[in-house]
Tab-separated table of C-alpha atoms and ligand atoms in Angstrom:
chain	number	residue	atom	x	y	z
A	1	UNK	CA	-184.471	83.683	-56.113
A	2	UNK	CA	-181.412	83.820	-58.301
A	3	UNK	CA	-179.375	80.809	-59.404
A	4	UNK	CA	-175.790	80.686	-60.602
A	5	UNK	CA	-176.797	78.066	-63.090
A	6	UNK	CA	-179.744	76.036	-64.243
A	7	UNK	CA	-179.467	72.695	-66.012
A	8	UNK	CA	-182.664	72.415	-67.989
A	9	UNK	CA	-184.626	69.784	-69.889
A	10	UNK	CA	-182.521	66.839	-68.705
A	11	UNK	CA	-183.704	63.402	-67.611
A	12	UNK	CA	-182.580	63.462	-63.982
A	13	UNK	CA	-181.622	60.037	-62.626
A	14	UNK	CA	-182.527	59.263	-59.004
A	15	UNK	CA	-182.632	55.930	-57.143
A	16	UNK	CA	-186.427	56.057	-57.626
A	17	UNK	CA	-186.127	56.434	-61.394
A	18	UNK	CA	-185.895	59.275	-63.879
A	19	UNK	CA	-187.565	62.661	-63.535
A	20	UNK	CA	-188.047	65.546	-65.953
A	21	UNK	CA	-186.543	68.205	-63.753
A	22	UNK	CA	-184.684	71.433	-64.197
A	23	UNK	CA	-181.938	71.806	-61.600
A	24	UNK	CA	-181.247	75.192	-60.012
A	25	UNK	CA	-177.788	75.606	-58.500
A	26	UNK	CA	-176.834	78.207	-55.911
A	27	UNK	CA	-173.636	78.440	-53.869
A	28	UNK	CA	-172.520	75.108	-55.312
A	29	UNK	CA	-175.577	73.297	-53.973
A	30	UNK	CA	-178.735	71.994	-55.531
A	31	UNK	CA	-181.194	74.729	-54.603
A	32	UNK	CA	-184.241	73.766	-56.682
A	33	UNK	CA	-185.709	70.867	-58.648
A	34	UNK	CA	-188.638	71.940	-60.770
A	35	UNK	CA	-190.720	71.075	-63.799
A	36	UNK	CA	-189.077	72.167	-67.090
A	37	UNK	CA	-189.165	75.899	-67.669
A	38	UNK	CA	-190.289	76.796	-64.142
A	39	UNK	CA	-186.992	78.249	-62.859
A	40	UNK	CA	-186.135	81.863	-63.556
A	41	UNK	CA	-183.465	84.327	-62.483
A	42	UNK	CA	-180.266	82.524	-63.399
A	43	UNK	CA	-176.873	83.665	-64.675
A	44	UNK	CA	-176.197	80.691	-66.911
A	45	UNK	CA	-178.126	77.798	-68.303
A	46	UNK	CA	-177.137	74.491	-69.743
A	47	UNK	CA	-179.490	72.697	-72.075
A	48	UNK	CA	-179.544	68.963	-71.332
A	49	UNK	CA	-182.349	68.090	-73.768
A	50	UNK	CA	-182.243	64.431	-74.686
A	51	UNK	CA	-179.528	63.735	-72.108
A	52	UNK	CA	-179.317	62.115	-68.698
A	53	UNK	CA	-178.184	63.926	-65.577
A	54	UNK	CA	-176.641	61.494	-63.088
A	55	UNK	CA	-175.398	62.245	-59.579
A	56	UNK	CA	-171.601	62.623	-59.490
A	57	UNK	CA	-170.066	59.247	-58.742
A	58	UNK	CA	-168.492	58.327	-55.423
A	59	UNK	CA	-165.677	55.816	-55.684
A	60	UNK	CA	-164.752	54.340	-52.294
A	61	UNK	CA	-161.787	52.407	-53.656
A	62	UNK	CA	-159.019	54.092	-55.652
A	63	UNK	CA	-155.228	53.904	-55.596
A	64	UNK	CA	-153.992	57.341	-56.629
A	65	UNK	CA	-150.385	56.316	-55.910
A	66	UNK	CA	-148.519	59.664	-56.039
A	67	UNK	CA	-146.145	60.131	-53.031
A	68	UNK	CA	-143.239	57.990	-54.133
A	69	UNK	CA	-145.193	56.320	-56.926
A	70	UNK	CA	-145.782	59.390	-59.105
A	71	UNK	CA	-144.587	57.533	-62.181
A	72	UNK	CA	-147.685	55.332	-62.055
A	73	UNK	CA	-150.365	57.860	-61.171
A	74	UNK	CA	-150.702	61.163	-59.367
A	75	UNK	CA	-153.625	63.124	-58.006
A	76	UNK	CA	-153.760	65.624	-60.856
A	77	UNK	CA	-154.062	62.952	-63.530
A	78	UNK	CA	-156.005	60.350	-61.570
A	79	UNK	CA	-158.635	62.718	-60.209
A	80	UNK	CA	-159.031	64.414	-63.596
A	81	UNK	CA	-159.611	60.988	-65.157
A	82	UNK	CA	-162.152	60.264	-62.410
A	83	UNK	CA	-164.043	63.464	-63.213
A	84	UNK	CA	-163.894	62.741	-66.941
A	85	UNK	CA	-165.615	59.462	-66.067
A	86	UNK	CA	-168.313	61.173	-63.995
A	87	UNK	CA	-166.804	60.604	-60.541
A	88	UNK	CA	-166.729	63.617	-58.218
A	89	UNK	CA	-165.588	62.110	-54.902
A	90	UNK	CA	-162.958	59.431	-54.278
A	91	UNK	CA	-161.652	57.625	-51.207
A	92	UNK	CA	-157.984	56.696	-51.507
A	93	UNK	CA	-156.424	53.435	-50.394
A	94	UNK	CA	-153.561	53.385	-47.883
A	95	UNK	CA	-151.098	51.497	-50.123
A	96	UNK	CA	-149.166	52.129	-53.354
A	97	UNK	CA	-147.573	55.236	-51.911
A	98	UNK	CA	-144.417	55.693	-49.825
A	99	UNK	CA	-144.885	55.392	-46.932
A	100	UNK	CA	-148.105	53.379	-46.766
A	101	UNK	CA	-150.796	55.329	-44.927
A	102	UNK	CA	-150.529	53.422	-41.654
A	103	UNK	CA	-149.991	56.117	-39.016
A	104	UNK	CA	-151.058	59.675	-38.253
A	105	UNK	CA	-147.992	61.246	-39.827
A	106	UNK	CA	-148.556	59.355	-43.086
A	107	UNK	CA	-152.179	60.546	-43.189
A	108	UNK	CA	-150.959	64.136	-42.732
A	109	UNK	CA	-148.330	63.697	-45.441
A	110	UNK	CA	-150.845	62.367	-47.896
A	111	UNK	CA	-153.365	65.134	-47.205
A	112	UNK	CA	-150.584	67.687	-47.742
A	113	UNK	CA	-149.769	66.111	-51.083
A	114	UNK	CA	-153.367	66.060	-52.269
A	115	UNK	CA	-154.233	69.633	-51.305
A	116	UNK	CA	-154.479	71.733	-54.459
A	117	UNK	CA	-153.980	68.736	-56.747
A	118	UNK	CA	-157.385	67.027	-56.739
A	119	UNK	CA	-160.089	67.678	-59.313
A	120	UNK	CA	-162.543	65.674	-57.197
A	121	UNK	CA	-163.424	65.849	-53.529
A	122	UNK	CA	-161.635	63.215	-51.497
A	123	UNK	CA	-161.382	61.109	-48.361
A	124	UNK	CA	-158.686	58.707	-47.177
A	125	UNK	CA	-158.614	55.222	-45.709
A	126	UNK	CA	-156.018	54.465	-43.038
A	127	UNK	CA	-154.302	51.084	-43.147
A	128	UNK	CA	-154.753	48.402	-40.476
A	129	UNK	CA	-151.563	46.338	-40.527
A	130	UNK	CA	-150.606	43.612	-38.121
A	131	UNK	CA	-148.988	45.838	-35.488
A	132	UNK	CA	-150.417	49.363	-35.651
A	133	UNK	CA	-153.462	49.222	-33.350
A	134	UNK	CA	-151.935	52.060	-31.345
A	135	UNK	CA	-151.993	54.229	-34.487
A	136	UNK	CA	-155.708	53.855	-35.191
A	137	UNK	CA	-156.784	56.724	-32.958
A	138	UNK	CA	-154.238	59.072	-34.509
A	139	UNK	CA	-155.139	58.181	-38.099
A	140	UNK	CA	-158.819	58.830	-37.453
A	141	UNK	CA	-158.017	62.102	-35.723
A	142	UNK	CA	-155.919	63.249	-38.685
A	143	UNK	CA	-158.805	62.528	-41.035
A	144	UNK	CA	-158.936	58.866	-42.083
A	145	UNK	CA	-162.544	57.949	-42.907
A	146	UNK	CA	-162.070	54.336	-41.814
A	147	UNK	CA	-159.598	51.463	-41.964
A	148	UNK	CA	-158.539	49.121	-44.748
A	149	UNK	CA	-157.407	45.629	-43.830
A	150	UNK	CA	-155.797	42.951	-45.992
A	151	UNK	CA	-156.367	39.281	-45.231
A	152	UNK	CA	-153.826	38.376	-47.939
A	153	UNK	CA	-150.442	40.035	-48.525
A	154	UNK	CA	-150.804	43.637	-49.663
A	155	UNK	CA	-147.575	43.650	-51.656
A	156	UNK	CA	-146.191	46.554	-49.588
A	157	UNK	CA	-143.415	45.835	-47.085
A	158	UNK	CA	-144.652	48.431	-44.607
A	159	UNK	CA	-148.220	47.071	-44.776
A	160	UNK	CA	-148.200	43.540	-43.390
A	161	UNK	CA	-151.557	41.785	-43.580
A	162	UNK	CA	-153.759	42.048	-40.507
A	163	UNK	CA	-153.618	39.207	-37.985
A	164	UNK	CA	-156.888	37.796	-36.639
A	165	UNK	CA	-156.268	39.238	-33.182
A	166	UNK	CA	-155.574	42.748	-34.466
A	167	UNK	CA	-158.622	42.523	-36.696
A	168	UNK	CA	-160.844	41.481	-33.791
A	169	UNK	CA	-159.530	44.310	-31.605
A	170	UNK	CA	-160.006	46.824	-34.422
A	171	UNK	CA	-163.559	45.608	-34.941
A	172	UNK	CA	-164.404	46.220	-31.265
A	173	UNK	CA	-162.987	49.721	-31.670
A	174	UNK	CA	-164.904	50.278	-34.906
A	175	UNK	CA	-168.111	49.206	-33.244
A	176	UNK	CA	-167.624	51.642	-30.342
A	177	UNK	CA	-166.392	54.565	-32.393
A	178	UNK	CA	-168.566	53.969	-35.421
A	179	UNK	CA	-166.087	53.946	-38.274
A	180	UNK	CA	-166.103	51.386	-41.106
A	181	UNK	CA	-163.478	48.730	-41.851
A	182	UNK	CA	-162.919	47.725	-45.464
A	183	UNK	CA	-161.652	44.206	-46.087
A	184	UNK	CA	-159.595	42.748	-48.923
A	185	UNK	CA	-160.989	39.221	-48.740
A	186	UNK	CA	-158.563	36.541	-49.892
A	187	UNK	CA	-156.740	33.726	-48.126
A	188	UNK	CA	-152.943	34.072	-48.213
A	189	UNK	CA	-152.194	30.414	-47.521
A	190	UNK	CA	-154.387	29.279	-50.377
A	191	UNK	CA	-152.946	31.948	-52.708
A	192	UNK	CA	-149.412	30.768	-51.929
A	193	UNK	CA	-150.136	27.074	-52.324
A	194	UNK	CA	-151.979	27.398	-55.633
A	195	UNK	CA	-149.634	30.039	-57.030
A	196	UNK	CA	-146.776	27.622	-56.377
A	197	UNK	CA	-148.727	24.776	-57.953
A	198	UNK	CA	-149.972	26.505	-61.123
A	199	UNK	CA	-147.534	29.420	-61.426
A	200	UNK	CA	-144.843	27.362	-63.080
A	201	UNK	CA	-147.047	26.766	-66.132
A	202	UNK	CA	-146.926	30.527	-66.811
A	203	UNK	CA	-150.382	30.278	-68.353
A	204	UNK	CA	-152.692	33.296	-67.947
A	205	UNK	CA	-155.690	30.993	-67.962
A	206	UNK	CA	-154.533	29.635	-64.559
A	207	UNK	CA	-154.767	32.966	-62.742
A	208	UNK	CA	-158.180	32.277	-61.281
A	209	UNK	CA	-156.952	28.965	-59.885
A	210	UNK	CA	-153.900	30.648	-58.343
A	211	UNK	CA	-156.179	32.908	-56.270
A	212	UNK	CA	-159.035	30.452	-55.696
A	213	UNK	CA	-162.629	31.430	-55.181
A	214	UNK	CA	-162.538	29.303	-52.007
A	215	UNK	CA	-160.108	31.809	-50.487
A	216	UNK	CA	-162.522	34.682	-51.067
A	217	UNK	CA	-165.399	32.703	-49.580
A	218	UNK	CA	-163.363	31.778	-46.501
A	219	UNK	CA	-162.206	35.372	-45.965
A	220	UNK	CA	-165.699	36.803	-46.427
A	221	UNK	CA	-167.105	34.284	-43.940
A	222	UNK	CA	-164.492	35.213	-41.342
A	223	UNK	CA	-165.162	38.898	-41.808
A	224	UNK	CA	-168.927	38.419	-41.468
A	225	UNK	CA	-168.539	36.296	-38.361
A	226	UNK	CA	-166.317	38.839	-36.598
A	227	UNK	CA	-168.574	41.687	-37.622
A	228	UNK	CA	-171.576	39.833	-36.234
A	229	UNK	CA	-169.777	39.197	-32.944
A	230	UNK	CA	-168.483	42.736	-32.496
A	231	UNK	CA	-171.133	44.862	-34.209
A	232	UNK	CA	-168.479	46.518	-36.404
A	233	UNK	CA	-169.549	48.102	-39.694
A	234	UNK	CA	-167.630	46.292	-42.415
A	235	UNK	CA	-167.350	46.746	-46.146
A	236	UNK	CA	-165.985	43.996	-48.379
A	237	UNK	CA	-163.929	45.193	-51.329
A	238	UNK	CA	-163.912	43.984	-54.938
A	239	UNK	CA	-165.923	40.769	-54.734
A	240	UNK	CA	-165.113	38.539	-57.684
A	241	UNK	CA	-167.513	35.696	-56.894
A	242	UNK	CA	-171.307	35.786	-56.875
A	243	UNK	CA	-171.214	33.150	-54.117
A	244	UNK	CA	-169.465	35.555	-51.767
A	245	UNK	CA	-172.102	38.156	-52.589
A	246	UNK	CA	-174.714	35.648	-51.409
A	247	UNK	CA	-172.840	35.173	-48.113
A	248	UNK	CA	-172.940	38.942	-47.623
A	249	UNK	CA	-176.639	39.139	-48.519
A	250	UNK	CA	-177.536	36.340	-46.065
A	251	UNK	CA	-175.563	37.996	-43.286
A	252	UNK	CA	-177.229	41.336	-43.952
A	253	UNK	CA	-180.643	39.713	-43.667
A	254	UNK	CA	-179.792	38.586	-40.150
A	255	UNK	CA	-178.639	42.059	-39.181
A	256	UNK	CA	-174.892	42.098	-39.815
A	257	UNK	CA	-173.715	45.627	-40.617
A	258	UNK	CA	-172.067	44.865	-43.938
A	259	UNK	CA	-171.910	46.229	-47.467
A	260	UNK	CA	-169.940	45.041	-50.482
A	261	UNK	CA	-168.660	46.208	-53.809
A	262	UNK	CA	-167.642	44.697	-57.091
A	263	UNK	CA	-165.667	46.423	-59.848
A	264	UNK	CA	-166.412	47.041	-63.526
A	265	UNK	CA	-163.768	44.512	-64.620
A	266	UNK	CA	-165.575	41.639	-62.869
A	267	UNK	CA	-168.718	42.631	-64.792
A	268	UNK	CA	-167.105	43.069	-68.203
A	269	UNK	CA	-164.360	40.455	-68.425
A	270	UNK	CA	-163.958	36.777	-67.621
A	271	UNK	CA	-161.005	34.412	-67.450
A	272	UNK	CA	-161.453	33.792	-71.188
A	273	UNK	CA	-160.121	37.310	-71.756
A	274	UNK	CA	-156.743	36.682	-70.085
A	275	UNK	CA	-155.381	35.184	-73.264
A	276	UNK	CA	-155.740	38.496	-75.081
A	277	UNK	CA	-155.518	41.043	-72.263
A	278	UNK	CA	-152.787	39.406	-70.164
A	279	UNK	CA	-151.309	41.770	-67.542
A	280	UNK	CA	-153.786	44.541	-68.417
A	281	UNK	CA	-156.427	42.348	-66.770
A	282	UNK	CA	-154.377	41.089	-63.844
A	283	UNK	CA	-156.029	41.916	-60.552
A	284	UNK	CA	-156.464	40.330	-57.142
A	285	UNK	CA	-158.822	38.616	-56.750
A	286	UNK	CA	-158.843	37.642	-60.447
A	287	UNK	CA	-161.828	37.653	-62.796
A	288	UNK	CA	-163.687	34.316	-62.819
A	289	UNK	CA	-165.693	32.400	-65.442
A	290	UNK	CA	-168.433	33.671	-67.761
A	291	UNK	CA	-171.300	32.283	-65.719
A	292	UNK	CA	-170.004	34.020	-62.616
A	293	UNK	CA	-169.642	37.324	-64.502
A	294	UNK	CA	-173.274	37.242	-65.605
A	295	UNK	CA	-174.425	36.299	-62.115
A	296	UNK	CA	-172.664	39.340	-60.668
A	297	UNK	CA	-174.919	41.521	-62.853
A	298	UNK	CA	-177.915	39.702	-61.363
A	299	UNK	CA	-176.688	40.329	-57.821
A	300	UNK	CA	-176.145	43.988	-58.686
A	301	UNK	CA	-179.625	44.253	-60.138
A	302	UNK	CA	-181.235	42.674	-57.077
A	303	UNK	CA	-179.469	44.952	-54.620
A	304	UNK	CA	-177.131	42.370	-53.100
A	305	UNK	CA	-174.079	44.303	-54.321
A	306	UNK	CA	-174.198	47.813	-52.878
A	307	UNK	CA	-171.757	49.646	-55.058
A	308	UNK	CA	-169.368	49.460	-57.985
A	309	UNK	CA	-165.890	50.847	-57.316
A	310	UNK	CA	-163.081	51.109	-59.811
A	311	UNK	CA	-160.221	49.795	-57.630
A	312	UNK	CA	-158.228	52.037	-59.975
A	313	UNK	CA	-154.631	50.881	-59.725
A	314	UNK	CA	-152.508	51.642	-62.788
A	315	UNK	CA	-149.250	49.827	-63.405
A	316	UNK	CA	-146.496	49.404	-65.934
A	317	UNK	CA	-147.276	46.721	-68.424
A	318	UNK	CA	-144.337	44.784	-69.773
A	319	UNK	CA	-144.809	42.216	-72.482
A	320	UNK	CA	-142.090	40.125	-70.889
A	321	UNK	CA	-143.602	39.798	-67.431
A	322	UNK	CA	-144.598	36.279	-66.517
A	323	UNK	CA	-148.031	35.593	-65.054
A	324	UNK	CA	-146.605	35.618	-61.532
A	325	UNK	CA	-144.246	38.589	-62.007
A	326	UNK	CA	-146.774	40.962	-63.521
A	327	UNK	CA	-148.117	43.528	-61.075
A	328	UNK	CA	-151.800	43.188	-60.219
A	329	UNK	CA	-153.878	46.306	-60.753
A	330	UNK	CA	-156.325	47.660	-63.310
A	331	UNK	CA	-156.579	51.197	-64.600
A	332	UNK	CA	-160.291	51.903	-64.803
A	333	UNK	CA	-161.296	55.055	-62.960
A	334	UNK	CA	-162.651	56.676	-66.121
A	335	UNK	CA	-164.902	53.771	-67.084
A	336	UNK	CA	-167.257	52.909	-64.214
A	337	UNK	CA	-170.280	54.947	-65.316
A	338	UNK	CA	-169.791	54.017	-68.972
A	339	UNK	CA	-169.695	50.318	-68.038
A	340	UNK	CA	-172.837	50.618	-65.896
A	341	UNK	CA	-174.680	52.554	-68.580
A	342	UNK	CA	-173.478	50.796	-71.729
A	343	UNK	CA	-173.044	47.218	-70.481
A	344	UNK	CA	-175.672	47.471	-67.758
A	345	UNK	CA	-178.599	49.675	-68.774
A	346	UNK	CA	-178.274	49.409	-72.563
A	347	UNK	CA	-178.173	45.621	-72.336
A	348	UNK	CA	-181.186	45.466	-70.047
A	349	UNK	CA	-179.249	44.264	-66.994
A	350	UNK	CA	-179.704	47.311	-64.774
A	351	UNK	CA	-182.200	50.149	-64.405
A	352	UNK	CA	-181.000	53.751	-64.434
A	353	UNK	CA	-182.309	54.177	-60.881
A	354	UNK	CA	-180.179	51.270	-59.721
A	355	UNK	CA	-177.143	52.878	-61.375
A	356	UNK	CA	-177.742	56.042	-59.319
A	357	UNK	CA	-177.625	53.855	-56.192
A	358	UNK	CA	-174.547	51.764	-56.970
A	359	UNK	CA	-172.578	54.616	-58.549
A	360	UNK	CA	-173.185	57.229	-55.868
A	361	UNK	CA	-175.712	56.993	-53.036
A	362	UNK	CA	-174.676	53.733	-51.378
A	363	UNK	CA	-171.037	54.767	-51.363
A	364	UNK	CA	-171.992	58.094	-49.745
A	365	UNK	CA	-173.757	56.155	-47.002
A	366	UNK	CA	-170.733	53.933	-46.365
A	367	UNK	CA	-168.479	56.988	-46.072
A	368	UNK	CA	-170.991	58.825	-43.881
A	369	UNK	CA	-171.298	61.753	-46.307
A	370	UNK	CA	-174.824	61.125	-47.621
A	371	UNK	CA	-176.226	64.318	-46.074
A	372	UNK	CA	-173.926	66.226	-48.401
A	373	UNK	CA	-173.460	63.979	-51.430
A	374	UNK	CA	-174.635	60.920	-53.342
A	375	UNK	CA	-177.915	61.943	-54.976
A	376	UNK	CA	-179.687	64.769	-56.759
A	377	UNK	CA	-181.637	66.293	-53.883
A	378	UNK	CA	-182.196	69.827	-52.690
A	379	UNK	CA	-179.498	70.903	-50.232
A	380	UNK	CA	-176.839	68.487	-51.459
A	381	UNK	CA	-173.683	69.463	-53.362
A	382	UNK	CA	-174.291	70.079	-57.063
A	383	UNK	CA	-172.085	67.162	-58.112
A	384	UNK	CA	-173.605	66.241	-61.460
A	385	UNK	CA	-172.772	64.405	-64.679
A	386	UNK	CA	-174.361	64.850	-68.072
A	387	UNK	CA	-174.372	61.752	-70.259
A	388	UNK	CA	-175.427	61.892	-73.893
A	389	UNK	CA	-177.143	58.624	-74.886
A	390	UNK	CA	-177.135	59.535	-78.595
A	391	UNK	CA	-173.354	59.376	-78.818
A	392	UNK	CA	-170.808	56.665	-78.193
A	393	UNK	CA	-167.331	56.530	-76.729
A	394	UNK	CA	-164.429	54.699	-78.250
A	395	UNK	CA	-161.953	54.575	-75.400
A	396	UNK	CA	-158.701	54.991	-77.304
A	397	UNK	CA	-155.472	56.384	-75.881
A	398	UNK	CA	-156.420	59.954	-76.770
A	399	UNK	CA	-159.361	59.646	-74.360
A	400	UNK	CA	-157.320	58.439	-71.383
A	401	UNK	CA	-156.721	61.129	-68.775
A	402	UNK	CA	-154.689	58.895	-66.464
A	403	UNK	CA	-150.933	59.359	-66.279
A	404	UNK	CA	-150.157	56.046	-67.965
A	405	UNK	CA	-152.041	55.633	-71.207
A	406	UNK	CA	-152.776	51.944	-71.037
A	407	UNK	CA	-155.939	50.246	-69.894
A	408	UNK	CA	-157.801	46.995	-70.233
A	409	UNK	CA	-160.580	49.138	-71.768
A	410	UNK	CA	-158.393	50.398	-74.610
A	411	UNK	CA	-160.458	50.598	-77.834
A	412	UNK	CA	-163.574	49.435	-75.990
A	413	UNK	CA	-166.785	50.732	-77.577
A	414	UNK	CA	-169.263	52.159	-75.082
A	415	UNK	CA	-172.705	53.418	-75.854
A	416	UNK	CA	-173.167	56.907	-74.443
A	417	UNK	CA	-170.710	59.725	-73.872
A	418	UNK	CA	-169.988	61.645	-70.700
A	419	UNK	CA	-170.100	65.274	-71.755
A	420	UNK	CA	-169.812	67.393	-68.633
A	421	UNK	CA	-169.004	66.820	-64.972
A	422	UNK	CA	-169.741	69.420	-62.290
A	423	UNK	CA	-168.181	69.532	-58.834
A	424	UNK	CA	-170.205	71.738	-56.509
A	425	UNK	CA	-171.737	73.437	-59.520
A	426	UNK	CA	-168.503	74.173	-61.379
A	427	UNK	CA	-167.563	72.297	-64.521
A	428	UNK	CA	-164.420	70.364	-63.666
A	429	UNK	CA	-162.648	70.909	-66.979
A	430	UNK	CA	-162.919	74.681	-66.632
A	431	UNK	CA	-160.894	75.253	-63.512
A	432	UNK	CA	-157.783	74.455	-61.561
A	433	UNK	CA	-158.073	71.488	-59.181
A	434	UNK	CA	-160.828	72.485	-56.744
A	435	UNK	CA	-161.335	69.225	-54.847
A	436	UNK	CA	-161.790	69.425	-51.092
A	437	UNK	CA	-161.199	67.020	-48.275
A	438	UNK	CA	-164.593	65.834	-47.028
A	439	UNK	CA	-165.166	65.093	-43.344
A	440	UNK	CA	-167.451	62.258	-42.481
B	1	ZN	ZN1	-157.500	48.025	-54.276
């Protein structure tokens, strides 16, 4: 049997741990996993001696902007940055583009824009606003993988936060038609009250108080309750608080169909960093205290957090912006695997097997694409990343592949270096954008 390519002598990372396997690739798929030296009949080989081979990452939460927001990010830059960071499939959010992706026509428009411009494979989320229930059918038909709902203001005028009634109705629909709903869990009333109260101090250290942890806990509880009542599959985005992770874990134990994510910035930074990082670290919900940050690693280790998504959302950073004026959003799509490896594995907080789960497989399951992607198994797409543990990465501006060269990770020292990323067996850097739309 002939292979297009064999990756040999690598330490292959699976959710069950590392294996000494050679990987045979044929027609863009993983065709063989064998003991070192056992595969023959190949056109090309790559020697991965002393290196790790991870599954290509799946990021369920990115804002690629583009369409009307090209100045901030576009698919060519954003997806190339993703691939440079070891991510091979992304699911794009329905905001930060014009129009927001809240009806069938907007889904079509976005897919048209992406075609030919993505270096990774991709899926889209449709937006659930407060008055577009009649559009849900159409968005799903056009290709939306599920719905995204905001409990707090989204910041986009054409994406008003979902009312409780619309949410309940959408959950019944989701339960019947078996699509997931992703929730941005904050409480708008609390955000407004505390932003008014503390905003006038213009002190970055107050950001966590302006978007209180209580609001996240309340929103998560509501989401879990409605999911339990309706049977809808829900996914809770960017959890900032370990206490909300516990709510999710308890609900899951009693059978609620829920998963959750956190983001690298909640694992790396705390509110102590606002003083130095300012707007580069502004996100919603905000990062919390040091104790909370460390506890999130624990929850990740114990399997209570299912996945780590970048919530990549670049923005202009102006020195003059006040705490309240500054746009919330962190550019981080290139850093997820490096954070998990360097800050997680190298510091003894996370096993490599667990990284394979939270970086790829669990996200594939949420998106319903785990037969095709998410792990290094025979028959799946050859989406693979080679990481060299002997080297390090200093993430300076020359490394940034995003359109805007600013990031909260600027000059961050990571252990390990991502050397090569393959999408369906082809090295991403060596070709024109070859990303495909993936059906769930
Ligand atoms: Zn987001």
